[in-house]
Amino acid sequence: MSTKKQLRIALKNCGVIDPENIEEYIARDGYMAIANILTEMTPEDVIEELKKSGLRGRGGGGFPTGLKLEFARKNKGKKKYIICNADEGDPGAFMDRSILEGDPHSILEAMVICGYAVGAGNGYIYIRAEYPLAIERLKIAIKQAYKYGLLGKNILGSGFSFDIELKYGAGAFVCGEETALINSIEGNRGEPHFKPPYPAEKGLWDMPTTVNNVETLANVPAIFNMGAEKFASIGTKTSKGTKVFALAGNVNNVGLVEVPMGTTLREIVFDIGGGITGGKGFKAVQTGGPSGGCIPVQFLDVPIDYESLREIGSMMGSGGMIIMDEDTCMVDIAKYYLEFTTDESCGKCTACRIGNKRLFEMLEKITEGKGTEEDLVKLKELGEIIKDTSLCGLGQSAPNPVLSTMKYFYNEYEAHVRDKICPAGICSSLTKFEINKDKCIGCTLCAKACPAACISGKVREPHEIDQDKCIKCGACYKACKFDAITKS
Amino acid sequence: MKKLKNIEELKDFRDKCAEKFSGPDKIRIIVGMATCGIAAGAGEVFDSIAGEVMKLGLGDKVTVVRSGCMGACHAEPTVEISIPGEESVLYGNIDSQRAKVLVKNHIMRNEVVTELVLEKAYETIS
Amino acid sequence: MCENKFAEEKFRELDGFIEKVGASEGNLIEILHKAQDLFGYLPKEVQLYVSRSLGISAAKVNGVVTFYSYFTEIPKGKHVISVCMGTACFVRGASDILVALEKKLGIKTGQTTKDGKFTIDSLRCVGACGLAPVVIADGKVHGRVEVDDLDNILVELESGVR
Ligand SMILES: Cc1cc2nc3c(=O)[nH]c(=O)nc-3n(C[C@H](O)[C@H](O)[C@H](O)COP(=O)(O)O)c2cc1C
Ligand code: SF4
Ligand code: SF4
Ligand code: SF4
Ligand code: FES
């Protein structure tokens, strides 16, 4: 067996305990962190310990968690709030869902700890409605925690009280942004507002508020149980502890992995992920979701942390990691993300609303073989403008997928524009499926596979594709066992 | 259960729970039942295991547990068997038929079903 | 008439829910979720009803309904087939599946067939990325779907009616 590359802190109970039974969590030292804190530590001690641990936000920004709590503690307000951001909008990422489904009590415990540190008595978990199982398990966990006196009034006889309520998202990616999220909890359209003021000054109902990501919170009780020094001894100089990634796409071992900061992409993709499906070649890793970028093969050995990923044009993001094989068209991928961000833009600022739409249209033109060299120049210029002039993180980072693919895969853009070909054979306007009459033995498999019913031919005679009706789905190409169908 | 009133009560309760779940004669069969596991059929696997355990009269020794995601989404449904004093074993691609084989071979005869084993590629911090 | 009676019952249930969670603006989204659960969609009269119950303007309610993609103002077909277009599914060929499904049913994503039987939807990541590409047919998750599987899925849906 190979040496173990993964280290579990945030996921330590996931897949081990029964999440619907608080006794199993308690059996593994659950709620001991908050118990110790309430009996032995002042709120200032708690903040100091978190600062010492070096924990930074896992929701994308990487802001030091201890510092965030300190701001909220120092700002004055009649009430204060702790919010857990469980909106997990990055499509193809499922770290937070897995933690909530597998270890919901760790999030509740962490929120009580944060509440004590900040001096807040109320917490909200903002969770997307698309996660019914996570919602169900959270509800059960909250109920049990109240029953055992680990939530509610006078927790463990300490005099400290804390309540937690669930709030539901309704399918808007931008609501993952903290100021938009707060608007949404208040029952409004989830539009972001300009920062400052930060939530730590003026958040929910204008009171000091901290917004923390699920995975960030999952680390909190663990830090107090193992000690801040030990946590800080894991990882790189700037990034401590571990990071959970949702490994997906064209990789053999799709799944949830947790590795120490500083692990290389190669270790994740090949050692843990088991390499590319179907023995194909590796092309890129996408991190950071719609805000991130595509990382090409030459950076596979970079030890990953917040800073190194930014340097190579991507970002840590929340932990979605999509592996792409050689058959992936990078222009198509950029278009995919732009379609997503255009769709999800709240429309408040022009640069994001109109600018990203223009980017998308240009990419569409290019994938249809109608792009010009001028478009390539404009793509880049406009991308930079949008980055500089958008109000929130969504707009500011939306051009990243385009800019990073242009940086590393410019030849693919050129091929689409200059030679009107899609090297990966993905862009359907630029692809054509044809049957090679010499190789076709007339087995009819392709005709059966074709969803558009556009392949004709008699049994044992060469078949033919009606190009006008073909939807370029490639089903025939996959079906033919005689290599008689060509894709160009 | 009444509310825990202080840290001592929590500690006592923790020790009681720990004993309940991990005594020397407590075998655990864990079925990964997060969204992806359930979509891949973990519900049927759970029922099949629970049924087999009952049928073979193992109810006192074996606890069948629904857990969250074990991380091996590519091989759902996944099942982990842990017998006290032995390294726990993670199995992948289990269906209700294979589930019964696991109970018979691994629990009854103490034979690991090697062809279904997945490598457990992580350590957990203590 | 029968329909009306059903509607009345639903409004009553909605009333009960509003009373339970509290008729405040902060609970608007939760209340709309419940209303959509009950009615299947959020027609004008339901939106007006909610606005009156909470004492907020109809424009505000409509603003919220139109902002969030989870809420819909048009009724859906008897069966809803959603193709996951999350990144994990996308790189594993989800768009081919969507295109093929659109061709098969002769409608675009978001539309409903004339006979009111099928609606095609696309959604983003249901968290079953390990099984990509994923299609959700009336709530049931189908994993590792290929274009060829669509016929079976449709047949399964239709036979479920009878
Ligand atoms: C468009 C956009 C979407 C975001 N989506 C999420 C999300 O889904 N989950 C999350 O935790 N943070 C998300 N964030 C980051 C939050 O604004 C915020 O920084 C984070 O919740 C803070 O928690 P942390 O410090 O623990 O990372 C998003 C930010 C932007 C700009
Ligand atoms: S950048 Fe986009 S999403 Fe953000 S506030 Fe502006 S329009 Fe809305
Ligand atoms: S690509 Fe698809 S639609 Fe076109 S001929 Fe082949 S199977 Fe038919
Ligand atoms: S599957 Fe291949 S060999 Fe068979 S009829 Fe089609 S093209 Fe010819
Ligand atoms: S991207 Fe389709 S289930 Fe996650």
JSON list of N, CA and C in Angstrom, two decimals, chain A residues 6 8 94 247 252-257, chain B residues 36-37 40 68-79 90-93 118-122, chain C residues 130-131 144:
[
{"chain": "A", "resi": 6, "resn": "GLN", "atom": "N", "xyz": [-3.46, 11.52, 2.24]},
{"chain": "A", "resi": 6, "resn": "GLN", "atom": "CA", "xyz": [-4.56, 12.33, 2.75]},
{"chain": "A", "resi": 6, "resn": "GLN", "atom": "C", "xyz": [-4.53, 12.39, 4.26]},
{"chain": "A", "resi": 8, "resn": "ARG", "atom": "N", "xyz": [-7.12, 13.73, 7.39]},
{"chain": "A", "resi": 8, "resn": "ARG", "atom": "CA", "xyz": [-8.46, 14.23, 7.63]},
{"chain": "A", "resi": 8, "resn": "ARG", "atom": "C", "xyz": [-8.59, 15.00, 8.94]},
{"chain": "A", "resi": 94, "resn": "PHE", "atom": "N", "xyz": [-18.78, 19.60, -3.87]},
{"chain": "A", "resi": 94, "resn": "PHE", "atom": "CA", "xyz": [-19.72, 19.02, -2.91]},
{"chain": "A", "resi": 94, "resn": "PHE", "atom": "C", "xyz": [-19.07, 18.77, -1.55]},
{"chain": "A", "resi": 247, "resn": "LEU", "atom": "N", "xyz": [-13.05, 16.14, -6.02]},
{"chain": "A", "resi": 247, "resn": "LEU", "atom": "CA", "xyz": [-12.36, 15.75, -7.23]},
{"chain": "A", "resi": 247, "resn": "LEU", "atom": "C", "xyz": [-13.39, 15.19, -8.20]},
{"chain": "A", "resi": 252, "resn": "ASN", "atom": "N", "xyz": [-10.27, 9.03, -12.55]},
{"chain": "A", "resi": 252, "resn": "ASN", "atom": "CA", "xyz": [-10.78, 7.71, -12.15]},
{"chain": "A", "resi": 252, "resn": "ASN", "atom": "C", "xyz": [-11.48, 7.71, -10.80]},
{"chain": "A", "resi": 253, "resn": "ASN", "atom": "N", "xyz": [-10.77, 8.21, -9.77]},
{"chain": "A", "resi": 253, "resn": "ASN", "atom": "CA", "xyz": [-11.35, 8.15, -8.43]},
{"chain": "A", "resi": 253, "resn": "ASN", "atom": "C", "xyz": [-12.05, 9.44, -8.07]},
{"chain": "A", "resi": 254, "resn": "VAL", "atom": "N", "xyz": [-13.20, 9.66, -8.67]},
{"chain": "A", "resi": 254, "resn": "VAL", "atom": "CA", "xyz": [-13.99, 10.83, -8.31]},
{"chain": "A", "resi": 254, "resn": "VAL", "atom": "C", "xyz": [-14.33, 10.72, -6.83]},
{"chain": "A", "resi": 255, "resn": "GLY", "atom": "N", "xyz": [-14.16, 11.80, -6.10]},
{"chain": "A", "resi": 255, "resn": "GLY", "atom": "CA", "xyz": [-14.49, 11.69, -4.69]},
{"chain": "A", "resi": 255, "resn": "GLY", "atom": "C", "xyz": [-14.05, 12.90, -3.91]},
{"chain": "A", "resi": 256, "resn": "LEU", "atom": "N", "xyz": [-14.13, 12.73, -2.60]},
{"chain": "A", "resi": 256, "resn": "LEU", "atom": "CA", "xyz": [-13.83, 13.79, -1.68]},
{"chain": "A", "resi": 256, "resn": "LEU", "atom": "C", "xyz": [-12.46, 13.51, -1.08]},
{"chain": "A", "resi": 257, "resn": "VAL", "atom": "N", "xyz": [-11.54, 14.45, -1.21]},
{"chain": "A", "resi": 257, "resn": "VAL", "atom": "CA", "xyz": [-10.22, 14.21, -0.66]},
{"chain": "A", "resi": 257, "resn": "VAL", "atom": "C", "xyz": [-9.84, 15.35, 0.27]},
{"chain": "B", "resi": 36, "resn": "CYS", "atom": "N", "xyz": [-24.88, 11.01, -2.88]},
{"chain": "B", "resi": 36, "resn": "CYS", "atom": "CA", "xyz": [-24.41, 10.21, -4.01]},
{"chain": "B", "resi": 36, "resn": "CYS", "atom": "C", "xyz": [-24.55, 8.72, -3.71]},
{"chain": "B", "resi": 37, "resn": "GLY", "atom": "N", "xyz": [-24.28, 8.32, -2.48]},
{"chain": "B", "resi": 37, "resn": "GLY", "atom": "CA", "xyz": [-24.43, 6.92, -2.11]},
{"chain": "B", "resi": 37, "resn": "GLY", "atom": "C", "xyz": [-25.86, 6.45, -2.27]},
{"chain": "B", "resi": 40, "resn": "ALA", "atom": "N", "xyz": [-26.83, 5.94, -5.72]},
{"chain": "B", "resi": 40, "resn": "ALA", "atom": "CA", "xyz": [-26.23, 4.74, -6.31]},
{"chain": "B", "resi": 40, "resn": "ALA", "atom": "C", "xyz": [-26.80, 3.46, -5.72]},
{"chain": "B", "resi": 68, "resn": "GLY", "atom": "N", "xyz": [-22.25, 9.39, 6.68]},
{"chain": "B", "resi": 68, "resn": "GLY", "atom": "CA", "xyz": [-22.16, 10.31, 5.54]},
{"chain": "B", "resi": 68, "resn": "GLY", "atom": "C", "xyz": [-21.17, 9.78, 4.52]},
{"chain": "B", "resi": 69, "resn": "CYS", "atom": "N", "xyz": [-20.65, 10.69, 3.71]},
{"chain": "B", "resi": 69, "resn": "CYS", "atom": "CA", "xyz": [-19.79, 10.33, 2.59]},
{"chain": "B", "resi": 69, "resn": "CYS", "atom": "C", "xyz": [-18.43, 9.83, 3.07]},
{"chain": "B", "resi": 70, "resn": "MET", "atom": "N", "xyz": [-18.00, 8.70, 2.52]},
{"chain": "B", "resi": 70, "resn": "MET", "atom": "CA", "xyz": [-16.68, 8.18, 2.88]},
{"chain": "B", "resi": 70, "resn": "MET", "atom": "C", "xyz": [-15.60, 8.70, 1.96]},
{"chain": "B", "resi": 71, "resn": "GLY", "atom": "N", "xyz": [-15.98, 9.39, 0.93]},
{"chain": "B", "resi": 71, "resn": "GLY", "atom": "CA", "xyz": [-15.01, 10.01, 0.05]},
{"chain": "B", "resi": 71, "resn": "GLY", "atom": "C", "xyz": [-14.79, 9.30, -1.27]},
{"chain": "B", "resi": 72, "resn": "ALA", "atom": "N", "xyz": [-15.19, 8.03, -1.34]},
{"chain": "B", "resi": 72, "resn": "ALA", "atom": "CA", "xyz": [-14.92, 7.26, -2.55]},
{"chain": "B", "resi": 72, "resn": "ALA", "atom": "C", "xyz": [-16.15, 7.26, -3.47]},
{"chain": "B", "resi": 73, "resn": "CYS", "atom": "N", "xyz": [-16.50, 8.44, -3.95]},
{"chain": "B", "resi": 73, "resn": "CYS", "atom": "CA", "xyz": [-17.73, 8.59, -4.74]},
{"chain": "B", "resi": 73, "resn": "CYS", "atom": "C", "xyz": [-17.69, 7.77, -6.03]},
{"chain": "B", "resi": 74, "resn": "HIS", "atom": "N", "xyz": [-16.48, 7.47, -6.52]},
{"chain": "B", "resi": 74, "resn": "HIS", "atom": "CA", "xyz": [-16.37, 6.71, -7.77]},
{"chain": "B", "resi": 74, "resn": "HIS", "atom": "C", "xyz": [-16.78, 5.26, -7.59]},
{"chain": "B", "resi": 75, "resn": "ALA", "atom": "N", "xyz": [-16.86, 4.81, -6.34]},
{"chain": "B", "resi": 75, "resn": "ALA", "atom": "CA", "xyz": [-17.14, 3.39, -6.09]},
{"chain": "B", "resi": 75, "resn": "ALA", "atom": "C", "xyz": [-18.38, 3.22, -5.22]},
{"chain": "B", "resi": 76, "resn": "GLU", "atom": "N", "xyz": [-19.30, 4.19, -5.29]},
{"chain": "B", "resi": 76, "resn": "GLU", "atom": "CA", "xyz": [-20.53, 4.06, -4.50]},
{"chain": "B", "resi": 76, "resn": "GLU", "atom": "C", "xyz": [-21.34, 2.87, -4.99]},
{"chain": "B", "resi": 77, "resn": "PRO", "atom": "N", "xyz": [-22.13, 2.26, -4.13]},
{"chain": "B", "resi": 77, "resn": "PRO", "atom": "CA", "xyz": [-22.17, 2.41, -2.68]},
{"chain": "B", "resi": 77, "resn": "PRO", "atom": "C", "xyz": [-20.95, 1.81, -1.98]},
{"chain": "B", "resi": 78, "resn": "THR", "atom": "N", "xyz": [-20.54, 2.46, -0.89]},
{"chain": "B", "resi": 78, "resn": "THR", "atom": "CA", "xyz": [-19.38, 1.98, -0.15]},
{"chain": "B", "resi": 78, "resn": "THR", "atom": "C", "xyz": [-19.79, 1.50, 1.25]},
{"chain": "B", "resi": 79, "resn": "VAL", "atom": "N", "xyz": [-19.04, 0.52, 1.73]},
{"chain": "B", "resi": 79, "resn": "VAL", "atom": "CA", "xyz": [-19.33, -0.08, 3.03]},
{"chain": "B", "resi": 79, "resn": "VAL", "atom": "C", "xyz": [-18.00, -0.26, 3.76]},
{"chain": "B", "resi": 90, "resn": "LEU", "atom": "N", "xyz": [-12.41, -1.12, 3.89]},
{"chain": "B", "resi": 90, "resn": "LEU", "atom": "CA", "xyz": [-13.36, -0.35, 3.09]},
{"chain": "B", "resi": 90, "resn": "LEU", "atom": "C", "xyz": [-13.68, -1.11, 1.80]},
{"chain": "B", "resi": 91, "resn": "TYR", "atom": "N", "xyz": [-14.96, -1.27, 1.54]},
{"chain": "B", "resi": 91, "resn": "TYR", "atom": "CA", "xyz": [-15.39, -1.96, 0.32]},
{"chain": "B", "resi": 91, "resn": "TYR", "atom": "C", "xyz": [-16.12, -1.00, -0.60]},
{"chain": "B", "resi": 92, "resn": "GLY", "atom": "N", "xyz": [-15.97, -1.23, -1.93]},
{"chain": "B", "resi": 92, "resn": "GLY", "atom": "CA", "xyz": [-16.65, -0.37, -2.90]},
{"chain": "B", "resi": 92, "resn": "GLY", "atom": "C", "xyz": [-17.49, -1.15, -3.88]},
{"chain": "B", "resi": 93, "resn": "ASN", "atom": "N", "xyz": [-18.36, -0.41, -4.59]},
{"chain": "B", "resi": 93, "resn": "ASN", "atom": "CA", "xyz": [-19.25, -0.99, -5.60]},
{"chain": "B", "resi": 93, "resn": "ASN", "atom": "C", "xyz": [-20.09, -2.13, -5.05]},
{"chain": "B", "resi": 118, "resn": "LEU", "atom": "N", "xyz": [-11.37, -1.47, -1.29]},
{"chain": "B", "resi": 118, "resn": "LEU", "atom": "CA", "xyz": [-10.82, -0.22, -1.78]},
{"chain": "B", "resi": 118, "resn": "LEU", "atom": "C", "xyz": [-9.70, 0.19, -0.83]},
{"chain": "B", "resi": 119, "resn": "GLU", "atom": "N", "xyz": [-8.69, 0.82, -1.40]},
{"chain": "B", "resi": 119, "resn": "GLU", "atom": "CA", "xyz": [-7.61, 1.28, -0.54]},
{"chain": "B", "resi": 119, "resn": "GLU", "atom": "C", "xyz": [-8.12, 2.45, 0.29]},
{"chain": "B", "resi": 120, "resn": "LYS", "atom": "N", "xyz": [-7.84, 2.41, 1.57]},
{"chain": "B", "resi": 120, "resn": "LYS", "atom": "CA", "xyz": [-8.24, 3.52, 2.43]},
{"chain": "B", "resi": 120, "resn": "LYS", "atom": "C", "xyz": [-7.06, 4.47, 2.50]},
{"chain": "B", "resi": 121, "resn": "ALA", "atom": "N", "xyz": [-7.15, 5.52, 1.71]},
{"chain": "B", "resi": 121, "resn": "ALA", "atom": "CA", "xyz": [-5.95, 6.30, 1.44]},
{"chain": "B", "resi": 121, "resn": "ALA", "atom": "C", "xyz": [-5.79, 7.52, 2.33]},
{"chain": "B", "resi": 122, "resn": "TYR", "atom": "N", "xyz": [-6.29, 7.44, 3.55]},
{"chain": "B", "resi": 122, "resn": "TYR", "atom": "CA", "xyz": [-6.12, 8.62, 4.39]},
{"chain": "B", "resi": 122, "resn": "TYR", "atom": "C", "xyz": [-5.83, 8.27, 5.84]},
{"chain": "C", "resi": 130, "resn": "GLY", "atom": "N", "xyz": [-20.03, 12.13, -8.52]},
{"chain": "C", "resi": 130, "resn": "GLY", "atom": "CA", "xyz": [-19.35, 10.86, -8.72]},
{"chain": "C", "resi": 130, "resn": "GLY", "atom": "C", "xyz": [-20.06, 9.99, -9.75]},
{"chain": "C", "resi": 131, "resn": "LEU", "atom": "N", "xyz": [-21.33, 10.30, -9.99]},
{"chain": "C", "resi": 131, "resn": "LEU", "atom": "CA", "xyz": [-22.11, 9.51, -10.92]},
{"chain": "C", "resi": 131, "resn": "LEU", "atom": "C", "xyz": [-22.33, 10.24, -12.24]},
{"chain": "C", "resi": 144, "resn": "ARG", "atom": "N", "xyz": [-24.56, 8.15, -14.41]},
{"chain": "C", "resi": 144, "resn": "ARG", "atom": "CA", "xyz": [-23.82, 7.65, -15.58]},
{"chain": "C", "resi": 144, "resn": "ARG", "atom": "C", "xyz": [-24.74, 7.45, -16.77]}
]
